[in-house]
Short mmCIF file of C-alpha atoms and ligand atoms in Angstrom, two decimals:
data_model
loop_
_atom_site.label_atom_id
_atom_site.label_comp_id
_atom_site.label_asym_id
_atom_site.label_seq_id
_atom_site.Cartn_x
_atom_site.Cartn_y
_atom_site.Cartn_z
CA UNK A 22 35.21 14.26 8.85
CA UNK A 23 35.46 15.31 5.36
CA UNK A 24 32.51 13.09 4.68
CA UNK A 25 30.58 15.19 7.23
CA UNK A 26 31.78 18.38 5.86
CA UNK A 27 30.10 17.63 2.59
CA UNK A 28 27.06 16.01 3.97
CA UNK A 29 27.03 20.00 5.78
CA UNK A 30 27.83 22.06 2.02
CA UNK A 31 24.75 20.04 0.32
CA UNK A 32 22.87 21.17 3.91
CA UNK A 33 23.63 24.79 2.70
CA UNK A 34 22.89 24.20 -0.58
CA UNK A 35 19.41 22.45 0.63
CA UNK A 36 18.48 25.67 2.77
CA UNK A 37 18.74 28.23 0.26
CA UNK A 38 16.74 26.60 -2.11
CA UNK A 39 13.45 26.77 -0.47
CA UNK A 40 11.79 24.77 -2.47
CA UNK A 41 7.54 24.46 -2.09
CA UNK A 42 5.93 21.55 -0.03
CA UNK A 43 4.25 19.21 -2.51
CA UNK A 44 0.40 19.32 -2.35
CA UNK A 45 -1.12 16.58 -0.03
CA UNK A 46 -4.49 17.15 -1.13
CA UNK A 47 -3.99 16.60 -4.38
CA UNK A 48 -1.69 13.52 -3.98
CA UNK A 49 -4.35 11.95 -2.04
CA UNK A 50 -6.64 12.95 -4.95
CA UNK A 51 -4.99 10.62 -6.95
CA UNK A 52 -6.20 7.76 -5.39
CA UNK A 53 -4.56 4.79 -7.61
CA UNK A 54 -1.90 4.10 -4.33
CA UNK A 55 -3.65 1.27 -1.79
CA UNK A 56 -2.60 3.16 0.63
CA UNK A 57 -4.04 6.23 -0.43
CA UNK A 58 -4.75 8.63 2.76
CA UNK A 59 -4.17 6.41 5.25
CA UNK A 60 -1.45 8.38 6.74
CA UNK A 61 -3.26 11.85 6.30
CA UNK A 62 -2.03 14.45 8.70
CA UNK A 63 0.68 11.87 10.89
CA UNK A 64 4.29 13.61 10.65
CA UNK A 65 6.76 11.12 10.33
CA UNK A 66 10.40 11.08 11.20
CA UNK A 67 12.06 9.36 8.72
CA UNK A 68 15.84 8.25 9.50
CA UNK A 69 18.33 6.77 7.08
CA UNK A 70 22.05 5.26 8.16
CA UNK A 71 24.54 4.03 6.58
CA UNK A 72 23.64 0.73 4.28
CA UNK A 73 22.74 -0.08 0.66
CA UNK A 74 19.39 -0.57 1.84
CA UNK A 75 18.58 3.84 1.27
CA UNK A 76 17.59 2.93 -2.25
CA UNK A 77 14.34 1.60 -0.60
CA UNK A 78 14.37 4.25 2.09
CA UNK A 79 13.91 6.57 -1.40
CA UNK A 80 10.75 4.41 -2.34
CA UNK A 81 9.50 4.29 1.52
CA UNK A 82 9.53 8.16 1.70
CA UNK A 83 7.19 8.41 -2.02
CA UNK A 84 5.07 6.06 -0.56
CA UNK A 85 4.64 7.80 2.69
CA UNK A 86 4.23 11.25 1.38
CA UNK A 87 1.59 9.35 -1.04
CA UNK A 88 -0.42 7.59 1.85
CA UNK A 89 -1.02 11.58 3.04
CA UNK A 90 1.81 11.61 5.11
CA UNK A 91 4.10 14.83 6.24
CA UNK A 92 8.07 13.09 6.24
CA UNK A 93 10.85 14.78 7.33
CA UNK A 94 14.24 12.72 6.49
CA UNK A 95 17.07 12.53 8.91
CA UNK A 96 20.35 11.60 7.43
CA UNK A 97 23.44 9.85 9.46
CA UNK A 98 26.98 10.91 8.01
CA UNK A 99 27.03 7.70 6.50
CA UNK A 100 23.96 7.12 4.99
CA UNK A 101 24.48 10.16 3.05
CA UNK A 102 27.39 7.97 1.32
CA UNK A 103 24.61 5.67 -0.39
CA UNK A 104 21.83 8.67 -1.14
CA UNK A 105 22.19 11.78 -1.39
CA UNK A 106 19.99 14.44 0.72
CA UNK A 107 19.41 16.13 -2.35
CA UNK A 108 17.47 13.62 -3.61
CA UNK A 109 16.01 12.84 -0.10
CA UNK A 110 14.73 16.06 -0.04
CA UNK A 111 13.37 16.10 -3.85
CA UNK A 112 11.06 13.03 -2.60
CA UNK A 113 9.87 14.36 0.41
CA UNK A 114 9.56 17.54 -0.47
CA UNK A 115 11.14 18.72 2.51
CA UNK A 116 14.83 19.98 3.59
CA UNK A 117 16.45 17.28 5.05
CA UNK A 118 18.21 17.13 8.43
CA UNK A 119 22.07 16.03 8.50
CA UNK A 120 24.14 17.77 11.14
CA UNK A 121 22.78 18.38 15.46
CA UNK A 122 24.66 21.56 14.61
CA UNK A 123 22.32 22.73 11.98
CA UNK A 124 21.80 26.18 12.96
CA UNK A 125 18.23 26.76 11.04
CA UNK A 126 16.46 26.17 14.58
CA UNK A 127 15.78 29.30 16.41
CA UNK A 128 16.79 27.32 19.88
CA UNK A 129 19.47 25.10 17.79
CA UNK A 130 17.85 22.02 19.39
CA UNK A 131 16.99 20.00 16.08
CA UNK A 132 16.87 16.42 18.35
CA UNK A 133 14.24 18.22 20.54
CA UNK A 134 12.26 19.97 18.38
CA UNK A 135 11.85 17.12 15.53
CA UNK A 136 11.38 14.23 17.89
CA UNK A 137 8.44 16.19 19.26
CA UNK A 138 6.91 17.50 15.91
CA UNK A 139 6.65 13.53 15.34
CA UNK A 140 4.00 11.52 15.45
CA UNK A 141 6.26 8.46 14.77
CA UNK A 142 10.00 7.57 13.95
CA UNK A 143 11.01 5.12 11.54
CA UNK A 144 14.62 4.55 10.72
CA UNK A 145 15.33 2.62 7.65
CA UNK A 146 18.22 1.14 7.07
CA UNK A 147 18.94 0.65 10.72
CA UNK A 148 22.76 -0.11 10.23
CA UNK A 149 24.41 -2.68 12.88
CA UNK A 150 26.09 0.14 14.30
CA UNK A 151 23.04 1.86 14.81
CA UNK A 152 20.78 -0.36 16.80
CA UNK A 153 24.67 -0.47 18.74
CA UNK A 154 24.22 3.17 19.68
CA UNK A 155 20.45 3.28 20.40
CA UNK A 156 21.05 -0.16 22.51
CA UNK A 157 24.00 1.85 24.51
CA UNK A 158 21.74 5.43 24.37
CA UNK A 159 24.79 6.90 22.18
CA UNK A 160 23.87 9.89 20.63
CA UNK A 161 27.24 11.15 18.34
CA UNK A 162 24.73 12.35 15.44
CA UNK A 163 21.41 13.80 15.40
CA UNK A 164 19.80 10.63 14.38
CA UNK A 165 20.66 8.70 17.52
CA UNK A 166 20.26 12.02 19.29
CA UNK A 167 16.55 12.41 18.22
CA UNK A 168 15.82 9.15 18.91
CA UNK A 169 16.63 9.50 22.79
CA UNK A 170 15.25 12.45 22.86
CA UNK A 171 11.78 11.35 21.67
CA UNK A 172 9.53 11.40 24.13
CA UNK A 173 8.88 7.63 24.39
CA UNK A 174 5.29 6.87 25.27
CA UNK A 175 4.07 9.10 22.73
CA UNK A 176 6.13 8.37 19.85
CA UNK A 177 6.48 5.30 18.85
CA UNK A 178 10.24 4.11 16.97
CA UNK A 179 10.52 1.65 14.27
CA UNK A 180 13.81 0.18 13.25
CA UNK A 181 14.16 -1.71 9.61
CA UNK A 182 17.66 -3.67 10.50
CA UNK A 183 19.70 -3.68 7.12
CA UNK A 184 23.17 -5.80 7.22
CA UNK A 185 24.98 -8.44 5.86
CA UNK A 186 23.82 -11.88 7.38
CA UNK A 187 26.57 -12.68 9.51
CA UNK A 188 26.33 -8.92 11.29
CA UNK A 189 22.83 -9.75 11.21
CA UNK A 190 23.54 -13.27 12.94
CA UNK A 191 26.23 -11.56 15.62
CA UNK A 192 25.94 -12.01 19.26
CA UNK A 193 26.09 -8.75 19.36
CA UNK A 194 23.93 -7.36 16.69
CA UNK A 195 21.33 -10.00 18.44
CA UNK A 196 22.39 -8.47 22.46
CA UNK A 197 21.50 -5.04 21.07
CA UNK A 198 18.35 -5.88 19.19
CA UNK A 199 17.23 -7.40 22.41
CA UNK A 200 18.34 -4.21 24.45
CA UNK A 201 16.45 -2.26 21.92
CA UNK A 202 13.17 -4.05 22.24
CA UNK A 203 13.64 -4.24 25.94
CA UNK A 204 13.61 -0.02 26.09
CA UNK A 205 10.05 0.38 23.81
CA UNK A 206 11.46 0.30 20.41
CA UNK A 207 10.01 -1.51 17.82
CA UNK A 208 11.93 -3.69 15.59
CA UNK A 209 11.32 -4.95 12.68
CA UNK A 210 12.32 -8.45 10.84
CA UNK A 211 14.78 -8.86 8.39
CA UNK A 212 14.19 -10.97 4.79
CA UNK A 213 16.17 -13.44 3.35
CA UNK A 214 17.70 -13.69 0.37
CA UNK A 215 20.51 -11.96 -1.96
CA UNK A 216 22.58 -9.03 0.02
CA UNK A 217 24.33 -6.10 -1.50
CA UNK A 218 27.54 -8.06 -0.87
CA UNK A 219 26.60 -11.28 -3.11
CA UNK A 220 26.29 -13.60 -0.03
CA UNK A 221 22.59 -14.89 0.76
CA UNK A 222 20.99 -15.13 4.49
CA UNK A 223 18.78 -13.31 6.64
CA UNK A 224 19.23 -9.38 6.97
CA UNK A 225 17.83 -7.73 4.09
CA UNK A 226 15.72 -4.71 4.82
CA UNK A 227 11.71 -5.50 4.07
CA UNK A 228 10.44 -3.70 1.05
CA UNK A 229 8.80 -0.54 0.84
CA UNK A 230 5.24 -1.48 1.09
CA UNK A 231 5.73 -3.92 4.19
CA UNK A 232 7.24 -1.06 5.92
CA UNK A 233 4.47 1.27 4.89
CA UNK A 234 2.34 -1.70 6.31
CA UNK A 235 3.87 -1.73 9.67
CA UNK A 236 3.83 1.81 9.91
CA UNK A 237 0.12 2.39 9.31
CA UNK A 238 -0.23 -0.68 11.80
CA UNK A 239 1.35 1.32 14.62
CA UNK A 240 -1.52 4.14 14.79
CA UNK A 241 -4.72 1.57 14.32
CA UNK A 242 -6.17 1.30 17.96
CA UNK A 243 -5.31 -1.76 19.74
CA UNK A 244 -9.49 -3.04 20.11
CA UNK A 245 -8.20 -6.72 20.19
CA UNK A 246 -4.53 -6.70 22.27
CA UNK A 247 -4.29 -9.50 23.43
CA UNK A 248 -6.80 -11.85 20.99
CA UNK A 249 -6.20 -14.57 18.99
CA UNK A 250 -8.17 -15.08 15.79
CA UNK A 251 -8.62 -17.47 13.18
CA UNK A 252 -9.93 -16.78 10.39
CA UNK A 253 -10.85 -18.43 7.00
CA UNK A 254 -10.21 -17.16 3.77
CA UNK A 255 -10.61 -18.16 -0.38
CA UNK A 256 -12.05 -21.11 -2.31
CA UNK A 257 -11.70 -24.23 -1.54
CA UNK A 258 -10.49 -26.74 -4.23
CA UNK A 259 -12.24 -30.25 -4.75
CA UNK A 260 -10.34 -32.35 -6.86
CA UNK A 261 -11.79 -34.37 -9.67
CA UNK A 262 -8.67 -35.90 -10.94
CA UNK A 263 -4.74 -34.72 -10.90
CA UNK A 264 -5.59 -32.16 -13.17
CA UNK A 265 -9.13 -30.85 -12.80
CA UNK A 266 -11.18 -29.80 -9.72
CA UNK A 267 -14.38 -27.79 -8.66
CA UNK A 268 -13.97 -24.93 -6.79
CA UNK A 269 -15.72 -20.84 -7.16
CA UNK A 270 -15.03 -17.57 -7.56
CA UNK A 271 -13.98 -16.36 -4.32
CA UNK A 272 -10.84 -14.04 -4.13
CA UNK A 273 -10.27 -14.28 -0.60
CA UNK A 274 -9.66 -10.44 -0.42
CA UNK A 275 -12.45 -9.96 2.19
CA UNK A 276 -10.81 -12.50 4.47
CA UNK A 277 -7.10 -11.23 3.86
CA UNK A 278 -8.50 -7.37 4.78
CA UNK A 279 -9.75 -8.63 8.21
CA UNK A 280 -6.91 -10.72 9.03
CA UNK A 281 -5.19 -7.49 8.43
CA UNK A 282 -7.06 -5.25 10.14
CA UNK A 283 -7.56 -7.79 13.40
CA UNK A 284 -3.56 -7.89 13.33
CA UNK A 285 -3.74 -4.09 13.00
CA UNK A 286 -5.66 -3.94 16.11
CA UNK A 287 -3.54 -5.89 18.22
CA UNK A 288 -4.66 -9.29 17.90
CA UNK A 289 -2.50 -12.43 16.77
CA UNK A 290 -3.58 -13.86 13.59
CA UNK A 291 -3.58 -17.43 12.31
CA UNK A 292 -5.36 -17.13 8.33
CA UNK A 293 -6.50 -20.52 7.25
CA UNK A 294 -6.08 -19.62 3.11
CA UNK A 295 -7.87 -21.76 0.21
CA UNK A 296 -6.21 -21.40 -3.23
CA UNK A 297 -5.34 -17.78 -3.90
CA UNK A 298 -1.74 -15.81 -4.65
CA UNK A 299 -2.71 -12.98 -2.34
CA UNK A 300 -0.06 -11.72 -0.54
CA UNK A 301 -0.16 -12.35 3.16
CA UNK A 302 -0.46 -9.60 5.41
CA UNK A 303 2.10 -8.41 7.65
CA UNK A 304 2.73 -10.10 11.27
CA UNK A 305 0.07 -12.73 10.18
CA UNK A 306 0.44 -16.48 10.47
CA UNK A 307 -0.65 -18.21 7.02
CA UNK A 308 -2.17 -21.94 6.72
CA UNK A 309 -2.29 -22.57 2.80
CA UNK A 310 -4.82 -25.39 2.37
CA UNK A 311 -6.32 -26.54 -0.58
CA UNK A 312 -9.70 -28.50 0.03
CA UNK A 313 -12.34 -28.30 2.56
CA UNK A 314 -11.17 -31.45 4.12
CA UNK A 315 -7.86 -29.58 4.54
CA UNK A 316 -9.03 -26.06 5.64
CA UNK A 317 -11.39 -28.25 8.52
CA UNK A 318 -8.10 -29.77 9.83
CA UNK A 319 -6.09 -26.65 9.99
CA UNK A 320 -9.10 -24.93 11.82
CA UNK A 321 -9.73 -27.74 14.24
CA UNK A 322 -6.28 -27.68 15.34
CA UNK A 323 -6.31 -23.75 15.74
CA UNK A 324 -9.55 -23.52 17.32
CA UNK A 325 -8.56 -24.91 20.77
CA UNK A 326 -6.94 -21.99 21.64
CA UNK A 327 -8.48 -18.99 19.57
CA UNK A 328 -10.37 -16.62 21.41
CA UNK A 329 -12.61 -15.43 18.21
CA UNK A 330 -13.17 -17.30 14.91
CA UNK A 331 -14.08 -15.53 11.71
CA UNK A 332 -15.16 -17.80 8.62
CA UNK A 333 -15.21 -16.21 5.38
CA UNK A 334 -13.54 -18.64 3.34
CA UNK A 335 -16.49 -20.07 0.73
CA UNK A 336 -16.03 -23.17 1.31
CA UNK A 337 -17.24 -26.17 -1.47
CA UNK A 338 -20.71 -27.73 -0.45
CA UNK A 339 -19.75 -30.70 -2.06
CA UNK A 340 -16.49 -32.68 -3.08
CA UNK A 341 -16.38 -35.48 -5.58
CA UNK A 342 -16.64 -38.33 -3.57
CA UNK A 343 -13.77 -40.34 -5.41
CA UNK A 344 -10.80 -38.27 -6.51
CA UNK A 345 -9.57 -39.97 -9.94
CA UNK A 346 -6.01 -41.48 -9.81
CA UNK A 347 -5.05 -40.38 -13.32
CA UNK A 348 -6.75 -38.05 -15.60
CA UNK A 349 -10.10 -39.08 -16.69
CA UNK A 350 -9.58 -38.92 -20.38
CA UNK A 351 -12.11 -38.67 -23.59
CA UNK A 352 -12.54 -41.73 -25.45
CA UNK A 353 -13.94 -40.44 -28.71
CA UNK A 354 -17.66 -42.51 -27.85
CA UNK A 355 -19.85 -38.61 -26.76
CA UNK A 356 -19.80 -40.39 -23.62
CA UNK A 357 -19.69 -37.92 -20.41
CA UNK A 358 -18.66 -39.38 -17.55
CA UNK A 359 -20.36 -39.85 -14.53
CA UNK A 360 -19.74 -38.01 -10.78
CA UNK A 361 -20.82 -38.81 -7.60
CA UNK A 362 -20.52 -35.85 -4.80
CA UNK A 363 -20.46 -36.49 -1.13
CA UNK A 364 -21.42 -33.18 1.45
CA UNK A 365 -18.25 -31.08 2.98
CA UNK A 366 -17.83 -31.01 6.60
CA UNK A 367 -19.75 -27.34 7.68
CA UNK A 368 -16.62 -26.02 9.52
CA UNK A 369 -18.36 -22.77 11.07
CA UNK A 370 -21.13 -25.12 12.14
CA UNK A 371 -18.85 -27.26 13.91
CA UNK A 372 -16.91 -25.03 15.62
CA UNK A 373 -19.75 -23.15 16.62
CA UNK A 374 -21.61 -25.98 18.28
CA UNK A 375 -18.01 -26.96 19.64
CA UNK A 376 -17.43 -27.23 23.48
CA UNK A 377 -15.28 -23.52 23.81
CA UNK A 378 -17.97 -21.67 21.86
CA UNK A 379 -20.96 -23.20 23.92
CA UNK A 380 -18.76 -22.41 26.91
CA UNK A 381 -18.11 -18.65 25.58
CA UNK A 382 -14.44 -18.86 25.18
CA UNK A 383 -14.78 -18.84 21.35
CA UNK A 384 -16.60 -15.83 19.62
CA UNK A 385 -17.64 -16.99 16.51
CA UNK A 386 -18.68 -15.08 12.96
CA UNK A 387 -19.69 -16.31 9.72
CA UNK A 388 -20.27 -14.94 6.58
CA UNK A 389 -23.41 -15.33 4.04
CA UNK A 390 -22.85 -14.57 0.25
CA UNK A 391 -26.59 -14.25 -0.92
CA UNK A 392 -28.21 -13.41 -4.39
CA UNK A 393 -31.26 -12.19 -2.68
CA UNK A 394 -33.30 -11.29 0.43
CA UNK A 395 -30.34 -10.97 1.83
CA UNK A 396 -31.54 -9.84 5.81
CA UNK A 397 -34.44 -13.41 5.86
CA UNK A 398 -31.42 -15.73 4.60
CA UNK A 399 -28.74 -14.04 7.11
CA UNK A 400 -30.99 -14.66 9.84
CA UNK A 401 -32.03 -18.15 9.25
CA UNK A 402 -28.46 -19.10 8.42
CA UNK A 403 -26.98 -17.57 11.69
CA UNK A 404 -29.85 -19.71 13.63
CA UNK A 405 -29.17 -22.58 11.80
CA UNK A 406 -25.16 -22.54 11.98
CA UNK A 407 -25.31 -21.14 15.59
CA UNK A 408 -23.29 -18.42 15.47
CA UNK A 409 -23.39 -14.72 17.50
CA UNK A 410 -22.61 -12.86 14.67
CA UNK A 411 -23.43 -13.38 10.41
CA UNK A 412 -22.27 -11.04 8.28
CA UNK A 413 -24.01 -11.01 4.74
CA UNK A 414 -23.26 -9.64 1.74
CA UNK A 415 -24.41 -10.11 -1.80
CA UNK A 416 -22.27 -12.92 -3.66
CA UNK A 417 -22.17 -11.91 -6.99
CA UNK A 418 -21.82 -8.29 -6.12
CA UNK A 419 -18.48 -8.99 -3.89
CA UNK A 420 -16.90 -12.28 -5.81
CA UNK A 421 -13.24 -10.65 -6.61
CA UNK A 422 -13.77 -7.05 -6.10
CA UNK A 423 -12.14 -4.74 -4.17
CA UNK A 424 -15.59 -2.96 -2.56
CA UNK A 425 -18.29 -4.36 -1.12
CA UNK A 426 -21.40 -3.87 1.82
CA UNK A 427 -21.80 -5.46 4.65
CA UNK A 428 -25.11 -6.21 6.61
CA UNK A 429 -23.98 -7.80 10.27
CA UNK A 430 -27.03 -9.90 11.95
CA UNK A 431 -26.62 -10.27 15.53
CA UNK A 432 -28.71 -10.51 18.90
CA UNK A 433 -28.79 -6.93 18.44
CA UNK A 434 -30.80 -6.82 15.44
CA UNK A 435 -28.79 -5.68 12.40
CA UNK A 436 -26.45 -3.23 11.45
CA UNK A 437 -25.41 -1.87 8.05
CA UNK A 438 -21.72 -1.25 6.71
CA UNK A 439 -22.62 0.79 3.51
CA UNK A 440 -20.44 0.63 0.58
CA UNK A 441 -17.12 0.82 1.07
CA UNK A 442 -13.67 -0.78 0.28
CA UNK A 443 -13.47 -4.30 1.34
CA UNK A 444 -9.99 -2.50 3.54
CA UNK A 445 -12.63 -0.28 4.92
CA UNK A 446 -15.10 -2.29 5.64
CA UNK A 447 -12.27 -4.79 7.57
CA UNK A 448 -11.81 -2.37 9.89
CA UNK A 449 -15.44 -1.54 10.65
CA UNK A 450 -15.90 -5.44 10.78
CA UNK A 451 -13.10 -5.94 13.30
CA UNK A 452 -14.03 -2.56 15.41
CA UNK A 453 -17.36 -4.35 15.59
CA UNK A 454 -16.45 -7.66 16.66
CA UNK A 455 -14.15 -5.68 19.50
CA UNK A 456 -17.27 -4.85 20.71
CA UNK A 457 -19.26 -7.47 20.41
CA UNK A 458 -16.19 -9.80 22.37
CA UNK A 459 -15.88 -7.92 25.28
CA UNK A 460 -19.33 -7.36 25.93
CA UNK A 461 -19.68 -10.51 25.16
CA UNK A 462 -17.43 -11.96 27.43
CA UNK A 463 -18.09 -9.80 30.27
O1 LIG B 510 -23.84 -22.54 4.28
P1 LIG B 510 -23.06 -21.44 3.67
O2 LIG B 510 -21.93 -21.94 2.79
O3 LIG B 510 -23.84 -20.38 2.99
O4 LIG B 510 -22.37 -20.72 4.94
C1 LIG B 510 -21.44 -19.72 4.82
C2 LIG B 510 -20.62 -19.61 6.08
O5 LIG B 510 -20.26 -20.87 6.60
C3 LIG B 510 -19.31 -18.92 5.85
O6 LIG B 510 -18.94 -18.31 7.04
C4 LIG B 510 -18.40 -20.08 5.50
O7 LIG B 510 -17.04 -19.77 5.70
C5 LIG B 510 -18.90 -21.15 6.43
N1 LIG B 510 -18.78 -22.52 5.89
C6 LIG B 510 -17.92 -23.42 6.48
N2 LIG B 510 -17.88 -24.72 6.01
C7 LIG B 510 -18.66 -25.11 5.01
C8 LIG B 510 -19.54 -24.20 4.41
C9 LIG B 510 -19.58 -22.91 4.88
O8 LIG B 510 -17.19 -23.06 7.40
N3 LIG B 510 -18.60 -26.36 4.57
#
């Protein structure tokens, strides 16, 4: 109880200092944060319990209040042993909640009036004990309190697990995770690796950013619930010898964005990668290949059960046909050596003229990077691959950039994404295909 009590003085303290809410606008101004914006005007609920995980919770709340969002941090007795709400409330610019008694409610109802305020509840670190309560709908402190309160179908609760890997690994941390999910809560994976306590194993709290990720995720409308896409992404590598290959310029950032973005919207996601360090999005299943030859396997194997098939990956026309066993080496005579090239596989083309896209089970889309007249070449290459939908864009204008256009060529005629970011434009894309598919389909 002590513990409590002082959690309650620094609530007085908190109060009387009225400090001003920070300035949105010109936070979102700023601009240099990804995720800049993309939680303008949500009010989030943001809960902390007891773990060494608050650090991040600290980092979680900048980042929210710098995606546009309004946070309001709820503290359990015992998370207020790792942060303080002091510093809580410096980051979110808000006072922080600590106590159901708080009497700075006209109606004294803090659980009721801040679970409806919300637009979403995220509680990270969810403690062990907490995902205990919610799983037996305790409520001995606000935080639990709140959370049963919420009004379920309307606001949606996230729980970042932080504990120890064998709580983590306990029947009955695993029973009440299960209960959890079972009554509309959504929770979240652990990582693996080093834990506060110096042992390694699963039940590290995900960083920061991946929560911000998941968060965002949760308001994107569901256009493709119950899809599954593959998609390509990147260069592909040909190799010469051990150490030397052909391969191009493509980032794979426009392919990474709309694997995002089609997760985002509900769908599940298999990304079929070519050589690039991009991080992979959240909830997304990854295929790292490295050559054409490689990325054609991968997709032929996904493609029997995929219900749409984007390929942006630019994929090498042509692979040496004889990969060197050792390096090729200079011998001092000006001579160059000599390379023969034999013609990669056209994946899209094959998949396209496959049995389940003939038979309209598989939606596919392929991409055209063009140097000019780019609406003549996207239409002759959509004919000539066979595919519903091309989606064209100007090569050198898009090769590793962040922005880009889009021109989409379709039975419709065509349609143009202006200039935007390539996230931007992944959502358009995907919002567009969700259209496309179930009309489509129908
Ligand atoms: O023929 P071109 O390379 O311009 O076609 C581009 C489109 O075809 C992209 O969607 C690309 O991912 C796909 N492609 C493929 N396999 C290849 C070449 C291109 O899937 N070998």
């Amino acid at each position: 109880m002590r513990k409590l009590d002082a959690c309650a003085r620094w609530e007085i303290a908190i109060i009387g200092a009225a400090l001003p809410r920070p300035r949105f606008a010109t936070l979102r101004g700023m601009n240099a944060n990804p995720f800049s914006g993309e939680l303008a005007g949500r009010r989030i609920v943001l809960g902390l319990t007891g773990g060494a995980a608050c650090f991040k919770a600290a980092e979680l709340c900048r980042l929210l209040v710098k995606s546009g969002a309004t946070v309001q941090v709820v503290m359990t007795e015992a998370a207020c042993q790792f942060i303080t709400p002091v510093a809580m409330q410096a980051l979110s610019g808000q006072p922080v909640y600590t106590s159901q008694w708080d009497a700075r409610p006209d109606n004294n109802m803090a659980h009721i009036n801040l679970s409806r305020a919300a637009d979403a509840i995220v509680v990270a670190p969810a403690s062990a004990d907490f995902i205990a309560q919610l799983a037996q709908g305790r409520a001995a402190e606000l935080l639990p309190l709140l959370c049963l309160a919420r009004p379920a179908e309307r606001v949606p609760l996230l729980l970042a697990p932080s504990m120890n890997r064998e709580m983590w690994a306990h029947p009955a941390t695993q029973r009440n995770v299960v209960q959890a999910l079972r009554d509309g809560t959504q929770v979240l994976g652990v990582a693996w690796g080093e834990q506060a306590c110096g042992e390694t194993g699963d039940g590290r709290m995900l960083e920061a950013p991946e929560l911000l990720e998941e968060l965002i995720a949760v308001f994107a409308p569901k256009a493709l619930a119950g899809q599954r896409v593959l998609i390509t992404a990147g260069p592909t590598f040909e190799a010469i010898d051990p150490v030397r290959g052909i391969t191009n310029r493509s980032s794979g950032k426009m392919g990474f964005a709309i694997a995002r973005a089609a997760r985002e919207a509900g769908a599940e996601v298999t990304l079929v990668a070519g050589p690039v360090s991009l991080p992979t999005p959240r909830g997304v299943e990854r295929i790292d290949v490295v050559s054409a030859l490689n990325m054609r396997e991968a997709v032929m194997g996904c493609a029997q059960d995929a219900h749409i098939f984007i390929a942006t990956a630019a994929v090498a026309d042509w692979r040496p046909a004889q990969e060197a066993e050792h390096k090729i080496k200079k011998d001092g005579s000006g001579e160059v050596p000599r390379m023969d090239f034999v013609e990669n596989p056209d994946i899209l083309a094959e998949v396209a003229h496959g049995a389940r896209a003939q038979a309209g089970e598989l939606f596919c889309v392929g991409f055209a990077a063009e140097s000019e007249n780019l609406q003549a070449n996207a239409q002759a290459k959509r004919a000539r691959k066979g595919v519903p939908l091309l989606v064209a864009n100007i090569g050198p204008a898009t090769f590793g950039r962040d922005d880009n256009a889009l021109l989409l060529v379709d039975d419709e005629g065509v349609t143009e994404l202006p200039h935007a970011s390539k996230r931007v434009l992944a959502q358009q894309l995907v919002d567009e295909i969700a259209r496309r598919v179930s009309g489509w389909s129908a």
